[in-house]
Structures are given as structure tokens and as C-alpha cells.
XYZ file of C-alpha atoms in Angstrom:
222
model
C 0.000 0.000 0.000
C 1.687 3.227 -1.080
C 1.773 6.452 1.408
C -1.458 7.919 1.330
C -1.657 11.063 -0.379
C -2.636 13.608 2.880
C -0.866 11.684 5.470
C 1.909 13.704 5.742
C 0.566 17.339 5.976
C -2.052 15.787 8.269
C 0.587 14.429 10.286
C 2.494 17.753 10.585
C -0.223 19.378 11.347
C -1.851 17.566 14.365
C 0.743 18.421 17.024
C 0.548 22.086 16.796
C -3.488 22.058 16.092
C -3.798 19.536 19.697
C -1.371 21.251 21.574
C -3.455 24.694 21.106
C -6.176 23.479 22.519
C -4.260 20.931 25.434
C -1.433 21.035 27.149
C 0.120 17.597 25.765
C 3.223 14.880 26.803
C 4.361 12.642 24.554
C 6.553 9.936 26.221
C 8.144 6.927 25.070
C 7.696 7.793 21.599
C 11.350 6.258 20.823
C 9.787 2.609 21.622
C 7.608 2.894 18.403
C 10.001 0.950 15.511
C 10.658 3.889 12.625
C 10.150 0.976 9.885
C 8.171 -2.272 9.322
C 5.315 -3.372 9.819
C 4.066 -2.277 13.781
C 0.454 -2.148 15.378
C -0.366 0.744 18.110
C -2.606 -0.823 20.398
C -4.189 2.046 22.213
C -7.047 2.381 25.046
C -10.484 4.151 24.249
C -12.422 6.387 26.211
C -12.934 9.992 24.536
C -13.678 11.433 21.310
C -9.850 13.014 21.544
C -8.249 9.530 21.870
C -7.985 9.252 17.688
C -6.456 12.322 17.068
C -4.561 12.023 19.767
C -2.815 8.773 19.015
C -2.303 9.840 15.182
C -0.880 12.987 15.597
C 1.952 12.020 18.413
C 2.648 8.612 16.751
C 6.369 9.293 15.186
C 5.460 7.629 12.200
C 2.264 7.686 10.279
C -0.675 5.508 10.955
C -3.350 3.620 9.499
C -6.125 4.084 12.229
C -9.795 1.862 12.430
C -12.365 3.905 12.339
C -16.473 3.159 12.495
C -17.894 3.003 9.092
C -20.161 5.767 9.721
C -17.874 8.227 10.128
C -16.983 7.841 6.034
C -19.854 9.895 5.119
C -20.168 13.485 3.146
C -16.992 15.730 2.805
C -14.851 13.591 5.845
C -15.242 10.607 3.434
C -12.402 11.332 1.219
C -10.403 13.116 4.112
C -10.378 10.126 6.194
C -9.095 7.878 3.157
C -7.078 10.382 1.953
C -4.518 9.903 5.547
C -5.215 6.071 5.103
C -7.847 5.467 7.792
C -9.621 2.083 7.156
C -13.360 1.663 7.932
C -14.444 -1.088 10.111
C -17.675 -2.487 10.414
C -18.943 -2.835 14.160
C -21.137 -5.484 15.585
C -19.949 -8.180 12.798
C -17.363 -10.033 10.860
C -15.521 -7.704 8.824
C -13.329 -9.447 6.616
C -12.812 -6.239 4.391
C -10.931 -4.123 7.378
C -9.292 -7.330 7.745
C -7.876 -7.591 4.082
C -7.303 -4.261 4.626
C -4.947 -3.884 7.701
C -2.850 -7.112 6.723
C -2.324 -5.108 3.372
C -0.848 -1.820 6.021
C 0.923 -4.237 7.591
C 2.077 -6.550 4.167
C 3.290 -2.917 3.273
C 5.647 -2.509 6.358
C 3.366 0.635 7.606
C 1.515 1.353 11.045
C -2.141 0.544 12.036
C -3.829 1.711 15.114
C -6.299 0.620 17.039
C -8.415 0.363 19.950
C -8.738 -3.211 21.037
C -11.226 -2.658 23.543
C -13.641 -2.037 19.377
C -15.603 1.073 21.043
C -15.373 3.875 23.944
C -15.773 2.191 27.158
C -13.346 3.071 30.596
C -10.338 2.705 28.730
C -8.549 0.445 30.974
C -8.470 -2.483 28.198
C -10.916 -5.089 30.064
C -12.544 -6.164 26.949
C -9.798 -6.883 24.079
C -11.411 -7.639 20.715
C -10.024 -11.143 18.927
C -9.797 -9.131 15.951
C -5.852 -7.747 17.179
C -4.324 -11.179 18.133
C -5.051 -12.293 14.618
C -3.892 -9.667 12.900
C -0.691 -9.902 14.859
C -0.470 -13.794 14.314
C -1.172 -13.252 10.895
C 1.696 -10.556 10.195
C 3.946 -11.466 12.806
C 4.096 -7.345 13.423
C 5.015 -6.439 17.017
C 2.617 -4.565 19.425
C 3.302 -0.931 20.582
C 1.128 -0.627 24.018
C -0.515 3.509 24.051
C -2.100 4.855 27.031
C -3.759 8.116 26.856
C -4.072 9.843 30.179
C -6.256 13.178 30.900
C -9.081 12.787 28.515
C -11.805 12.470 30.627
C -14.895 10.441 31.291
C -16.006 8.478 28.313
C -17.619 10.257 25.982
C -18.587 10.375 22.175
C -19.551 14.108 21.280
C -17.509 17.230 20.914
C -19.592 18.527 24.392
C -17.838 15.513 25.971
C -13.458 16.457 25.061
C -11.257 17.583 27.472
C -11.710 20.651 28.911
C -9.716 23.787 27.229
C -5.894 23.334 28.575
C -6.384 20.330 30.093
C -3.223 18.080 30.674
C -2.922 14.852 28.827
C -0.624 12.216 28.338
C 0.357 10.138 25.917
C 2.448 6.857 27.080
C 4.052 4.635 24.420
C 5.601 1.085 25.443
C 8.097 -1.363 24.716
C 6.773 -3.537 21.815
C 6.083 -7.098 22.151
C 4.847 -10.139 20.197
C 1.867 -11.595 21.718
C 2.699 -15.130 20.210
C 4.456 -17.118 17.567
C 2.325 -17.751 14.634
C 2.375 -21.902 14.040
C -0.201 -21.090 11.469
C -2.743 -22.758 13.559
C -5.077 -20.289 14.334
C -7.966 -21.820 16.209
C -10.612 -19.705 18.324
C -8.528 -21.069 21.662
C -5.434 -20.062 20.019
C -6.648 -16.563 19.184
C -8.336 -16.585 22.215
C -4.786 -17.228 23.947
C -3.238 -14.948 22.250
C -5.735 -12.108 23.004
C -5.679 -13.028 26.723
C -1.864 -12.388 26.478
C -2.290 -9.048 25.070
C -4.825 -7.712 27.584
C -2.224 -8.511 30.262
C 0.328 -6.495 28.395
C -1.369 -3.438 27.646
C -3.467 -3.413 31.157
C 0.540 -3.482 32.681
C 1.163 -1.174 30.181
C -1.533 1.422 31.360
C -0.795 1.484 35.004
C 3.050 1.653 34.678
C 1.998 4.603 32.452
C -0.352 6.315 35.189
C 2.743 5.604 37.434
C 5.246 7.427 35.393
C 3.024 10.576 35.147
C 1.917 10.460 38.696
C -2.203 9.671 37.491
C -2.522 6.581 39.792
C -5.341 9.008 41.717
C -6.877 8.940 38.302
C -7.416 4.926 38.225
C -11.289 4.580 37.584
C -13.755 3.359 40.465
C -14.123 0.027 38.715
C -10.290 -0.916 38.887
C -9.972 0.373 42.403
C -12.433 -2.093 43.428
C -11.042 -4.991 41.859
């Protein structure tokens, strides 16, 4: 897959445009490989995530996003920077196709395992990462983004104006050697393997940045 045609500028672009509105880190950015094929594996619970992720990646990335975002003038925008639509709530063998071409290509995809906003701490992984990485043998970058708030889907719901986020890359790791046997218990495995790395992940990142306070109600509990 060749570099998509508004990739870069929109990559230039992001850090200054975010960084007017918040008041950003970037850490660990050096962990993310400059070449071949890589997956950013990031937690979900704002609007901001997206952007967020994209913009401070040091390389550009193919991101998932919901089909019905590619609609009206953002249709062509989002495939211009190589976003790939996915399909919620069933099989979707075309984002499939599609991210093992990224990753064929020796580029970066993004996603967010947990397949929607929820409380961002990576409970629910979706099998759909663990078979792309068996399938492309690409390593896993762990992202934790700190400081975006409560969940939320709208615009009304973003951080609020100078707010202070953080963006925490990790080492990158290969969930499992692919035997080419790639049975629902072996994916199943596989995905169990990479919730335990990117939940360590998240609260050595709210370590690092001092945000333990910040650890919702739900993993306090547990």
C-alpha cells in the first residue's frame, strides 16, 4: 500500500493544532520501531483519543475507524490519511484484508482493542488484534492516553480547554508465535496475552506521570 496522499501534511499538522487546545506529553515515543510493519494498540475512552494517538505517533498511521464516520466531505479526508473503515457489531473481513495489506506494506495501524469507547482500561480486548498480529507477525506498541476524561462520544464531551494529557508509548512485544494454527482457543490465547500487556502497560503509564489518583472506580475495586 503506497503512502497515502494527505498523510503527511495531516501528520504535521496535528501536534501544533492539539497542543493549542491541550497542554500535551508525549513519552516513550522512541519505543515505536521507525520501519516495518508495527500495530499501536491504544485504550479508548474519549472522542480526543484518535487524534490524539495519530498525531503524536512518530510515524504515520493507518487508524480503524467506524464506518459511519466515512460519510459526506470527511469521506475522502479520512481515506485520503489512510484510515480504514471497520464495520462494528460483525465479521468484517474487508478491514481485515485491509490492515494485513498496512501491515504486508511494512506501515503502522492503530487501534483500539477494547472495538468502542468504554473506561479505557483495556478489560474487553477484541479477537480481531491477536489475529492480525499472528497473521503478520508485526510487534505490538502498548498507548495509554491519560487526561481525557470520562467516556464520551460528542464534541460537548473532550477535554476541557488546557487540560493536561498524556500520551504513554511502550516497549513492543509479540503476543505469540504464529504456528499457522489459528484456532478460536489459540486466538483466544493470544488475546488473553495481550490484555495482560497493555493493562501493565496502562498502570506503569499512570505511574510514570503520577495519574494513579486517576485509576477509575471500577479498577480500584477490583
Amino acid at each position: 500500500m503506497t503512502k497515502p496522499p494527505l498523510a503527511g501534511a495531516a501528520h504535521r499538522i496535528g501536534i501544533p493544532l492539539l497542543r493549542s487546545f491541550w497542554r500535551i506529553r508525549s513519552l516513550g515515543t522512541h519505543h515505536v520501531p521507525l520501519g516495518g510493519p508495527v500495530i499501536l494498540a491504544g485504550n479508548h475512552t474519549n472522542f480526543a483519543d484518535g487524534p490524539l494517538l495519530y498525531a503524536f505517533s512518530p510515524r504515520p498511521v493507518h487508524f480503524w475507524i467506524k464506518q459511519e464516520m466515512f460519510a459526506g466531505p470527511l469521506d475522502p479526508v479520512l481515506r485520503g490519511i489512510g484510515h480504514i473503515p471497520v464495520s462494528r457489531g460483525s465479521a468484517d473481513r474487508g478491514m481485515i484484508m485491509n490492515s494485513l495489506t498496512v501491515l504486508k506494506a511494512g506501515n503502522a495501524l492503530g487501534v483500539f482493542p477494547e472495538g468502542t469507547r468504554g473506561e479505557g482500561d483495556f478489560a474487553e480486548v477484541q479477537h480481531g488484534l491477536a489475529y492480525l498480529a499472528m497473521r503478520s507477525g508485526a510487534p505490538i506498541v502498548p498507548v495509554a492516553c491519560l487526561g481525557t476524561g470520562d467516556r464520551g462520544a460528542s464534541i460537548g464531551a473532550l477535554p476541557a480547554f488546557r487540560a493536561k494529557i498524556d500520551v504513554v508509548y511502550g516497549k513492543p512485544f509479540q503476543p505469540v508465535e504464529d504456528t499457522g494454527t489459528r484456532s478460536r482457543r489459540a486466538v483466544a490465547e493470544a488475546s488473553e496475552r495481550i490484555r495482560e500487556r497493555l493493562t501493565a502497560h496502562l498502570h506503569e503509564a499512570r505511574r510514570l506521570t503520577g495519574r494513579t489518583h486517576e485509576v477509575p472506580a471500577a479498577d480500584a475495586a477490583a
